[in-house]
Coordinates of N, CA and C in Angstrom, one line a residue:
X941 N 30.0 0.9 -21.8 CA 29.2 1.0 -20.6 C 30.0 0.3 -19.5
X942 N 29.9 0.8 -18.6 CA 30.7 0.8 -17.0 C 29.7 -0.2 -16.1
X943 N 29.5 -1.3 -15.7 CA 29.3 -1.6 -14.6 C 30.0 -1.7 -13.3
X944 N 29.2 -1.1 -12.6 CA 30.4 -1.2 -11.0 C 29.6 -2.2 -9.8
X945 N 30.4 -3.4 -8.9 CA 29.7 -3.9 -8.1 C 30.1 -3.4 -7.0
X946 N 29.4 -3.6 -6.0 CA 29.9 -3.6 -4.7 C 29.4 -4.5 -3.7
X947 N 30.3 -4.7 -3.3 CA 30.4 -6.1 -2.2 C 30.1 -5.5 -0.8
X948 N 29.0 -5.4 -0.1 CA 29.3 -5.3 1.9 C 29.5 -6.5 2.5
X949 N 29.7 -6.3 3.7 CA 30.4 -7.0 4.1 C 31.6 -7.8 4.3
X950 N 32.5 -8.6 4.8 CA 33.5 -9.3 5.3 C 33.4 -10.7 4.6
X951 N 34.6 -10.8 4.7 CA 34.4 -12.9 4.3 C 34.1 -13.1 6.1
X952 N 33.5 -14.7 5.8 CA 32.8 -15.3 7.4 C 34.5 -15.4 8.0
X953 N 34.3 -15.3 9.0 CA 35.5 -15.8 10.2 C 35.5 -16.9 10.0
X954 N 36.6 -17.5 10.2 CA 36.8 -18.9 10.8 C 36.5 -19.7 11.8
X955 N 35.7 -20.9 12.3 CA 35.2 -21.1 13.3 C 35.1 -22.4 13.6
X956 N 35.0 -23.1 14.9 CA 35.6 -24.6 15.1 C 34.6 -24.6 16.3
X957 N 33.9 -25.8 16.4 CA 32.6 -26.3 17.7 C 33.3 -27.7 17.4
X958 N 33.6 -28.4 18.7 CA 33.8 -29.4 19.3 C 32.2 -29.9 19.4
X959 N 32.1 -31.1 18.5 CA 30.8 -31.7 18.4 C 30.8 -33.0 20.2
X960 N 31.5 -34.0 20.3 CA 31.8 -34.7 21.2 C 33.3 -34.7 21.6
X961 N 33.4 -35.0 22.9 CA 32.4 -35.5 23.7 C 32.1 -33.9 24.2
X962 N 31.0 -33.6 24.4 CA 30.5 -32.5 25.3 C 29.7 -32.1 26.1
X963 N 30.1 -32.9 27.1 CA 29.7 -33.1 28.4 C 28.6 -34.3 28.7
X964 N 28.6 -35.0 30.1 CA 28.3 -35.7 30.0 C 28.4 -37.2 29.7
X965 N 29.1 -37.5 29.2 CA 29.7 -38.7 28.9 C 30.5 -39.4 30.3
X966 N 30.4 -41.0 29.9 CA 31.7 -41.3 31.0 C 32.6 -42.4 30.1
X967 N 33.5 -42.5 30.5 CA 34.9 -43.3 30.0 C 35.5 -43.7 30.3
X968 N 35.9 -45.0 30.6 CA 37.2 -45.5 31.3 C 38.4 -45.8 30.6
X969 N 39.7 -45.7 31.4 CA 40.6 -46.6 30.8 C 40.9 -47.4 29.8
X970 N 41.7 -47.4 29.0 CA 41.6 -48.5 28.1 C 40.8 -48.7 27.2
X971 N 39.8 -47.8 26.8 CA 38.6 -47.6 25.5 C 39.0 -46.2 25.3
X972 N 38.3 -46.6 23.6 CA 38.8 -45.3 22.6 C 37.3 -44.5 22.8
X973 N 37.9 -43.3 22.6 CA 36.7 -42.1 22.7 C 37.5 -41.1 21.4
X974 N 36.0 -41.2 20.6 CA 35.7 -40.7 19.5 C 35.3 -39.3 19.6
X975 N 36.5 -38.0 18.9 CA 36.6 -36.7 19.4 C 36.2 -36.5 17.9
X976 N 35.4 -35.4 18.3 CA 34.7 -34.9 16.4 C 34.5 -33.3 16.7
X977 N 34.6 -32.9 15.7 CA 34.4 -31.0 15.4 C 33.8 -30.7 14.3
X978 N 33.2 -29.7 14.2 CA 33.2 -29.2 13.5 C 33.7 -27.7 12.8
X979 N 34.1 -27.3 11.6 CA 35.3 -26.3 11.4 C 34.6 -25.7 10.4
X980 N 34.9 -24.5 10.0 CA 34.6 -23.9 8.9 C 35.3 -22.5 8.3
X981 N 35.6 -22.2 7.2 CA 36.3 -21.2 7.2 C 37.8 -21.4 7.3
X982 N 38.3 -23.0 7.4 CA 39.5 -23.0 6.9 C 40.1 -23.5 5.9
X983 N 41.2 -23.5 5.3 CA 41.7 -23.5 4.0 C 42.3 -25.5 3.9
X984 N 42.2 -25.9 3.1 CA 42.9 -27.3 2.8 C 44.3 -27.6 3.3
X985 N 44.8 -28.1 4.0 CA 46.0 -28.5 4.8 C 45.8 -27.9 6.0
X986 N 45.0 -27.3 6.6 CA 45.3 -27.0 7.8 C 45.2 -27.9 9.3
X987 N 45.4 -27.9 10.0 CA 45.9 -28.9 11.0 C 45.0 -28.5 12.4
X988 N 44.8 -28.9 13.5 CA 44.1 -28.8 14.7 C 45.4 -29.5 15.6
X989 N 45.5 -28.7 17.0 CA 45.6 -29.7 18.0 C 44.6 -29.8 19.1
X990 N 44.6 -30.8 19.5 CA 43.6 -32.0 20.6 C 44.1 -31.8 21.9
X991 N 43.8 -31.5 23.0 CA 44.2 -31.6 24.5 C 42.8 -31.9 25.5
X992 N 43.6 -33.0 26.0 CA 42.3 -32.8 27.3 C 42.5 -32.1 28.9
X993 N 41.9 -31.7 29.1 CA 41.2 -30.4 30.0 C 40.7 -31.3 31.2
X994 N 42.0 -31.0 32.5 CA 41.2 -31.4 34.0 C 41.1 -30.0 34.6
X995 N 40.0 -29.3 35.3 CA 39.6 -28.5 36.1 C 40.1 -27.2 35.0
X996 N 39.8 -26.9 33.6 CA 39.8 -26.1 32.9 C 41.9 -26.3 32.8
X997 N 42.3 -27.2 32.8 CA 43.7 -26.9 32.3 C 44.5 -28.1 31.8
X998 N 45.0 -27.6 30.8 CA 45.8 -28.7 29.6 C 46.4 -29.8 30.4
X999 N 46.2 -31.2 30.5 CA 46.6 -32.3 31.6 C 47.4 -33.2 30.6
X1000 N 46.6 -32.9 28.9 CA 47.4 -34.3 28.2 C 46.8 -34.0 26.7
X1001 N 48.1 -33.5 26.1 CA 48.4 -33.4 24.8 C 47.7 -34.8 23.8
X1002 N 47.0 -34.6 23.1 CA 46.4 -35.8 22.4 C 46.9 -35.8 21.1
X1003 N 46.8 -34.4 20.6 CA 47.7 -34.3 19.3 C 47.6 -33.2 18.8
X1004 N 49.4 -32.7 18.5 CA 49.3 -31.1 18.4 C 49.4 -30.7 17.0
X1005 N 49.3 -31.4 16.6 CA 49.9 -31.1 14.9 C 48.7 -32.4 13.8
X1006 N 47.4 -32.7 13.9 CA 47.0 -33.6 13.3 C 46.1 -32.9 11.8
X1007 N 45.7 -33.7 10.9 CA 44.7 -32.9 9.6 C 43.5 -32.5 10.7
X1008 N 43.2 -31.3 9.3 CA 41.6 -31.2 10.1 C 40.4 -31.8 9.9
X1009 N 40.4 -33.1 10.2 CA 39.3 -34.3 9.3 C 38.3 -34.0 10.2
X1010 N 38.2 -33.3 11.1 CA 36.6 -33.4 12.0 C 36.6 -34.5 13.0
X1011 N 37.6 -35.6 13.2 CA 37.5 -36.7 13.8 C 38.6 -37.5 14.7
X1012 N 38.8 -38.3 15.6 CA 40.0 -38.2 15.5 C 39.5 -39.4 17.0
X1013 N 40.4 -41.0 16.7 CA 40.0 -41.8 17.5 C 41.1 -41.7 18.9
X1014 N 41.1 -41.7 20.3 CA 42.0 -41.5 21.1 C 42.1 -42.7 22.1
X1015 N 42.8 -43.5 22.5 CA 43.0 -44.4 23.3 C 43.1 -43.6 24.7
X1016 N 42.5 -43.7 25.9 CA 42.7 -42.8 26.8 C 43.7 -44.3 27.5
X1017 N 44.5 -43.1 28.2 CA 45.8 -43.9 29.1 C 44.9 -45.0 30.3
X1018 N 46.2 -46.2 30.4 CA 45.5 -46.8 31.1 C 45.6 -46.3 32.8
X1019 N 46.8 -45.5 33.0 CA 47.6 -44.9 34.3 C 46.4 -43.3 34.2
X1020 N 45.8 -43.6 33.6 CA 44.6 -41.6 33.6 C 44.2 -41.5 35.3
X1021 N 44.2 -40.6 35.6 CA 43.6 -40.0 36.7 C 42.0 -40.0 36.8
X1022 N 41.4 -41.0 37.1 CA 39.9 -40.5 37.5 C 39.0 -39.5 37.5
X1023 N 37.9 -38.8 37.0 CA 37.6 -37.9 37.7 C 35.8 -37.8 37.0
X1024 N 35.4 -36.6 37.7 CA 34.3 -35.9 36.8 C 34.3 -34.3 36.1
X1025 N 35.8 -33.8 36.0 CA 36.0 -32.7 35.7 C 36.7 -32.9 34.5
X1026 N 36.4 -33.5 33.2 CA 37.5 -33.6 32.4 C 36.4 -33.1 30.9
X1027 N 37.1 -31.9 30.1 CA 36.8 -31.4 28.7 C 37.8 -32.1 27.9
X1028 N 37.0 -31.6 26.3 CA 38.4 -31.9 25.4 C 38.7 -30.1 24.3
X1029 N 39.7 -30.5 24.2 CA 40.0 -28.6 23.7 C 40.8 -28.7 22.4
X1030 N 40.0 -28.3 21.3 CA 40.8 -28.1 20.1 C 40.7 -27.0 19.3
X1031 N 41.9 -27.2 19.3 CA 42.3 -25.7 18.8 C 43.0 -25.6 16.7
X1032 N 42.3 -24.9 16.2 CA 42.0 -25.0 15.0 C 43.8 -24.3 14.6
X1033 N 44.0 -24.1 13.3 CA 45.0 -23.3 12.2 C 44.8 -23.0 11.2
X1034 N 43.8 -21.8 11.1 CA 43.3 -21.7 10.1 C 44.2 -20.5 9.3
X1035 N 45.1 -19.6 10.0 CA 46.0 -18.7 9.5 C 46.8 -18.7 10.9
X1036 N 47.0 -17.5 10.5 CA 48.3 -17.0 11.8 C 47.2 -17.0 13.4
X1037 N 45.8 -16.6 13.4 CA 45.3 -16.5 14.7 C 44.5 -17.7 14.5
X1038 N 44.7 -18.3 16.0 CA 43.9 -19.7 15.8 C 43.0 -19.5 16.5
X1039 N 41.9 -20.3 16.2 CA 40.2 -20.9 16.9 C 40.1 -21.8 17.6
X1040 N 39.5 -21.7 18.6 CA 39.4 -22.9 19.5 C 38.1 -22.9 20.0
X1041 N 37.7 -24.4 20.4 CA 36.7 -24.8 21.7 C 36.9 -25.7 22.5
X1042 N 35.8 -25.8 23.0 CA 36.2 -27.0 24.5 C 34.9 -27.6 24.4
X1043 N 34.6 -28.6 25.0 CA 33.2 -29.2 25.2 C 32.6 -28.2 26.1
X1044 N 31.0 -28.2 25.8 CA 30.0 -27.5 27.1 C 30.1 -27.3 28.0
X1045 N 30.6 -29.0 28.0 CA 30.4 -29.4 29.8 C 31.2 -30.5 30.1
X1046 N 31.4 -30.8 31.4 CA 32.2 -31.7 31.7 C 31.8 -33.2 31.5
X1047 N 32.7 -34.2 31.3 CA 32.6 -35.5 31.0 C 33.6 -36.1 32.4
X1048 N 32.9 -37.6 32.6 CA 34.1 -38.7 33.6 C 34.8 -39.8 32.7
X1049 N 35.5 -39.7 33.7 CA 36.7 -40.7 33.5 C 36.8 -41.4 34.6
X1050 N 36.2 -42.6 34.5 CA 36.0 -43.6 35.8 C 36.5 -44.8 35.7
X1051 N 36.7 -45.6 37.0 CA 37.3 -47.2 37.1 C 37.0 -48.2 36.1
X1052 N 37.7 -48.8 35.2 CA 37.0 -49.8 34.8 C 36.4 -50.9 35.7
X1053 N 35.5 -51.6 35.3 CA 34.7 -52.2 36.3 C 35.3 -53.8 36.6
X1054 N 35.2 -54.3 37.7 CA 36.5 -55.5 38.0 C 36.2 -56.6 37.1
X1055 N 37.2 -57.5 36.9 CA 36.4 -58.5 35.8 C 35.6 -59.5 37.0
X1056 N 35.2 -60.2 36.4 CA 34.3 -61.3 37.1 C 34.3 -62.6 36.5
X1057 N 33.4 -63.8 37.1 CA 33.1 -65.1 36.5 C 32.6 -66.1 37.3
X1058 N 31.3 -66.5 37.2 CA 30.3 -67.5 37.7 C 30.3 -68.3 37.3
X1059 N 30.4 -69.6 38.2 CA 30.0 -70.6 37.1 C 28.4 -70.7 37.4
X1060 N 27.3 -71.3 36.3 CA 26.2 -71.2 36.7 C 25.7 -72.8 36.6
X1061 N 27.0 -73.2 36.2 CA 26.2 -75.1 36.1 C 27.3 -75.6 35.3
X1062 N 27.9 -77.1 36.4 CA 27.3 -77.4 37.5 C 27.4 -76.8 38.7
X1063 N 26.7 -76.6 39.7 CA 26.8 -76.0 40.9 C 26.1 -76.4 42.2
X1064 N 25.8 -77.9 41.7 CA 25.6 -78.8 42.9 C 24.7 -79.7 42.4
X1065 N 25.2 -81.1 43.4 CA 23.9 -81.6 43.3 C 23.4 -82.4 41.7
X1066 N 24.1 -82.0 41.0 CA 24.1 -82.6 39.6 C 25.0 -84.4 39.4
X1067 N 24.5 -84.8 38.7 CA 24.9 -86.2 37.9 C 24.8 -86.7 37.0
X1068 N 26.8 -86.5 36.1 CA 26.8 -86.9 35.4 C 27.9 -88.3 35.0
X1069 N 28.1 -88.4 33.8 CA 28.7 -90.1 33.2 C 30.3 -89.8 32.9
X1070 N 30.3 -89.3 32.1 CA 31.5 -89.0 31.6 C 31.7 -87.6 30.7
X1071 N 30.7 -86.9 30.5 CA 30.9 -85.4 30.0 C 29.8 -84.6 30.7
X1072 N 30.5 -83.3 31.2 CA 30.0 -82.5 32.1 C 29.9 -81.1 31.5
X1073 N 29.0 -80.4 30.7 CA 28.2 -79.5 30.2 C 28.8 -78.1 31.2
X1074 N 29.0 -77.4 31.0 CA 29.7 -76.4 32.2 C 29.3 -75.1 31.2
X1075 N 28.4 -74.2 32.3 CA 27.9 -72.9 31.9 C 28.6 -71.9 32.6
X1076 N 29.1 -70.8 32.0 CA 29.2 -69.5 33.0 C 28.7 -68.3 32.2
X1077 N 28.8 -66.8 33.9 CA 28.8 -66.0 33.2 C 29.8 -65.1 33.0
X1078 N 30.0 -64.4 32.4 CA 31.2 -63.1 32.6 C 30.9 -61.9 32.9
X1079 N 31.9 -60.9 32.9 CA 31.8 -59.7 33.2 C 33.4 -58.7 32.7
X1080 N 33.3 -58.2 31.9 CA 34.4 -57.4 31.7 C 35.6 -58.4 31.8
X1081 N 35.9 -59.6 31.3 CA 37.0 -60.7 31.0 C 37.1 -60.9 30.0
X1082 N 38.6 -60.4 29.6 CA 39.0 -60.8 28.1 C 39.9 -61.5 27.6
X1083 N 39.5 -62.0 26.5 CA 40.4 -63.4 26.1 C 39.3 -64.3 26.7
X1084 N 40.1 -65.6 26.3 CA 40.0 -66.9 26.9 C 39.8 -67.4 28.9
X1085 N 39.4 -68.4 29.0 CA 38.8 -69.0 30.2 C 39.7 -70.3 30.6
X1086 N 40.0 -70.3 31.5 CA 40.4 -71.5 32.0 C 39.6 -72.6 33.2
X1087 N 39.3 -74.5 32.8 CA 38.4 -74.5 34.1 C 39.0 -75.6 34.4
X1088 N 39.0 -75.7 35.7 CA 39.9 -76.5 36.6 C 39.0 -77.1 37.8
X1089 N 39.2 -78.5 37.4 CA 38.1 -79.7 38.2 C 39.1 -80.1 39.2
X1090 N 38.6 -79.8 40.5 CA 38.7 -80.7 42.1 C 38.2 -81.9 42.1
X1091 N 38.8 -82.6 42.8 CA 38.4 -83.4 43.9 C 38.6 -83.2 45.3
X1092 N 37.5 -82.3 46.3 CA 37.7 -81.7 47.5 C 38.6 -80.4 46.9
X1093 N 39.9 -80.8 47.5 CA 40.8 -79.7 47.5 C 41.9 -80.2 46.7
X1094 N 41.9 -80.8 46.1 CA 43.1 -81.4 45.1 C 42.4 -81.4 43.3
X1095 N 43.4 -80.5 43.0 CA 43.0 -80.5 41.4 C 43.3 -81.7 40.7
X1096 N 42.5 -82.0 40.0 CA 42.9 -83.1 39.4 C 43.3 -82.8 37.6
X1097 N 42.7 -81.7 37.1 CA 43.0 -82.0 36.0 C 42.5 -80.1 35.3
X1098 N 43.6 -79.7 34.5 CA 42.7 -78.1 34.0 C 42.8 -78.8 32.9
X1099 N 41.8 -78.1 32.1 CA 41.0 -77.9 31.3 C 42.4 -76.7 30.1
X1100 N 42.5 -77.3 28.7 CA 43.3 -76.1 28.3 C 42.3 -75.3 28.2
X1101 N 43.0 -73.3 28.0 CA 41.9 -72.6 27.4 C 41.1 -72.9 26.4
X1102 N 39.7 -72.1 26.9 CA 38.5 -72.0 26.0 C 38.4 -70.9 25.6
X1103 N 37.5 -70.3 24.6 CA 36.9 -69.3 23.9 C 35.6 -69.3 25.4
X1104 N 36.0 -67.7 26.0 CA 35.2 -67.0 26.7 C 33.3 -67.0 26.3
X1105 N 33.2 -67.8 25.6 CA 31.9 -68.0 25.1 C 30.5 -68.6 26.6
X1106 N 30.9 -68.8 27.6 CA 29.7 -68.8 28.4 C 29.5 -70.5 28.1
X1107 N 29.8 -71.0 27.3 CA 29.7 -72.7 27.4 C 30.6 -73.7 27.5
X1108 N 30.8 -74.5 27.5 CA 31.9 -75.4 27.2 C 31.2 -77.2 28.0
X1109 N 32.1 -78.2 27.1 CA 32.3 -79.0 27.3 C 33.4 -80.2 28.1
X1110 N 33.7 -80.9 29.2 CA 34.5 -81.7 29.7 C 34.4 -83.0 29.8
X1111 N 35.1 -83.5 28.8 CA 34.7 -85.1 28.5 C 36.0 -85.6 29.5
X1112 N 35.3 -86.5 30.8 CA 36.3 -87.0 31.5 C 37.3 -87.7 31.4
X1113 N 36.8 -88.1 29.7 CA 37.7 -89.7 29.9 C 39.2 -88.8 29.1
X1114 N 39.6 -87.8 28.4 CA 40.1 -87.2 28.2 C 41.2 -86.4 29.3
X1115 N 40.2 -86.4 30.4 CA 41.7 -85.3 31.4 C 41.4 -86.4 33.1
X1116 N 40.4 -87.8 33.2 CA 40.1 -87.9 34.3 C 41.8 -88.3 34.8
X1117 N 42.2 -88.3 36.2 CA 43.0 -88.6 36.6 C 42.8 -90.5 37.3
X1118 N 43.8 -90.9 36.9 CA 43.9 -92.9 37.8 C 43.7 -92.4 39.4
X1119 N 42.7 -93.5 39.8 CA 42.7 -93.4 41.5 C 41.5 -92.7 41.4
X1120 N 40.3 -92.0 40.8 CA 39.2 -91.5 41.2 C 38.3 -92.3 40.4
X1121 N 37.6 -92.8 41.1 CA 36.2 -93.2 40.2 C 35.0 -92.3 40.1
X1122 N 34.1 -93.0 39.2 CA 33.0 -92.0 38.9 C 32.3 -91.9 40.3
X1123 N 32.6 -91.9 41.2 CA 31.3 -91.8 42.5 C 32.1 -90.5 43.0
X1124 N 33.3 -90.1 42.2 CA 33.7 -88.8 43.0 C 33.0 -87.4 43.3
X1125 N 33.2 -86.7 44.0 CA 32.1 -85.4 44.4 C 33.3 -84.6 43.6
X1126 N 33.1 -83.8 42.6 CA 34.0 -82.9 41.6 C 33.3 -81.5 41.8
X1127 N 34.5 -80.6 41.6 CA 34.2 -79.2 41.5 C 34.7 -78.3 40.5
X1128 N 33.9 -77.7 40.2 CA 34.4 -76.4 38.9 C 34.7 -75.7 39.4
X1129 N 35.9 -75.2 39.1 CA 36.2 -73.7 39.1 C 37.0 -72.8 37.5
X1130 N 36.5 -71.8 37.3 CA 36.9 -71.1 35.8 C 37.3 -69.9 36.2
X1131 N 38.6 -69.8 35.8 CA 39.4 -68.5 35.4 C 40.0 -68.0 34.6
X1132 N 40.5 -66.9 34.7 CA 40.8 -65.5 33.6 C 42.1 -66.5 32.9
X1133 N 42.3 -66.9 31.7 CA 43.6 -68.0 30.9 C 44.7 -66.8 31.3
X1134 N 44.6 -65.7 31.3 CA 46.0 -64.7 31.2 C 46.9 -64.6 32.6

């Protein structure tokens, strides 16, 4: 006895959707942006390249030859061009004809934001003995803190770095300078240790 099958249809095509970023997003300088796909229909070893896309055209090779894991972490340059026109475009190898996509829609690439630092206490008007409690806050400052006590306009004494933690302690008798007594009017100031 003869059984005969028959098969319709094709095997599926091969196919690749850029899951992020796809549109909408924003990113600055100097942070990693997490590029993800999805692929189907290709065979084990095959490879993807990554490009990002200003005003629909290849501006910066991200990687032309990487696995096809679905994922792939990218440091964006810290010299990048600003904008709100920017896709990402990956292009699959699943055989001889390759698959590609791009994001939906467009994403930014914007300034990082300037660093900053307050002090919030002391900031007048306060009196203390011999250890002075010193609060701040931050903003986009990394690393360590440096704080540096006046007398008027003459520094008297920095402080080595601190751990950027928003608190810290200054015990006078430790950095006070000869020639000032305790009735002096003292000032804080805290900066970036780098």
């Amino acid at each position: 006895k003869t059984v005969t099958a028959t098969f319709n249809g094709s095997a599926p095509q091969p196919s690749l959707t850029v899951i992020s970023p796809n549109g909408g997003e924003q990113y600055q300088p100097d942070t990693v942006m997490s590029i993800q796909w999805n692929s189907t229909g290709f065979g084990s070893g095959s490879n993807v390249a990554i490009y990002l896309l200003r005003d629909g055209i290849n501006v910066y090779p991200i990687t032309v030859g990487s696995p096809n894991t679905g994922s792939r972490s990218w440091t964006i340059p810290s010299n990048i061009t600003t904008g709100s026109n920017y896709k990402i475009r990956v292009i699959g190898y699943p055989g001889t004809v390759p698959v590609t996509d791009e994001s939906n829609a467009t994403f930014s690439i914007t300034s990082a934001p300037q660093p900053s630092l307050t002090v919030i206490s002391p900031n007048g008007g306060e009196t203390y003995s011999n250890v002075i409690p010193v609060r701040w806050s931050s903003q986009n400052v990394k690393g360590d803190v440096t704080i540096r006590v006046f007398f008027a306009t003459k520094l008297l004494f920095t402080v080595p770095p601190v751990p950027n933690t928003g608190t810290a302690s200054i015990d006078l008798a430790q950095y006070y300078a000869p020639g000032y007594h305790s009735a002096n009017v003292l000032y804080i100031r805290i900066c970036d240790a780098s």
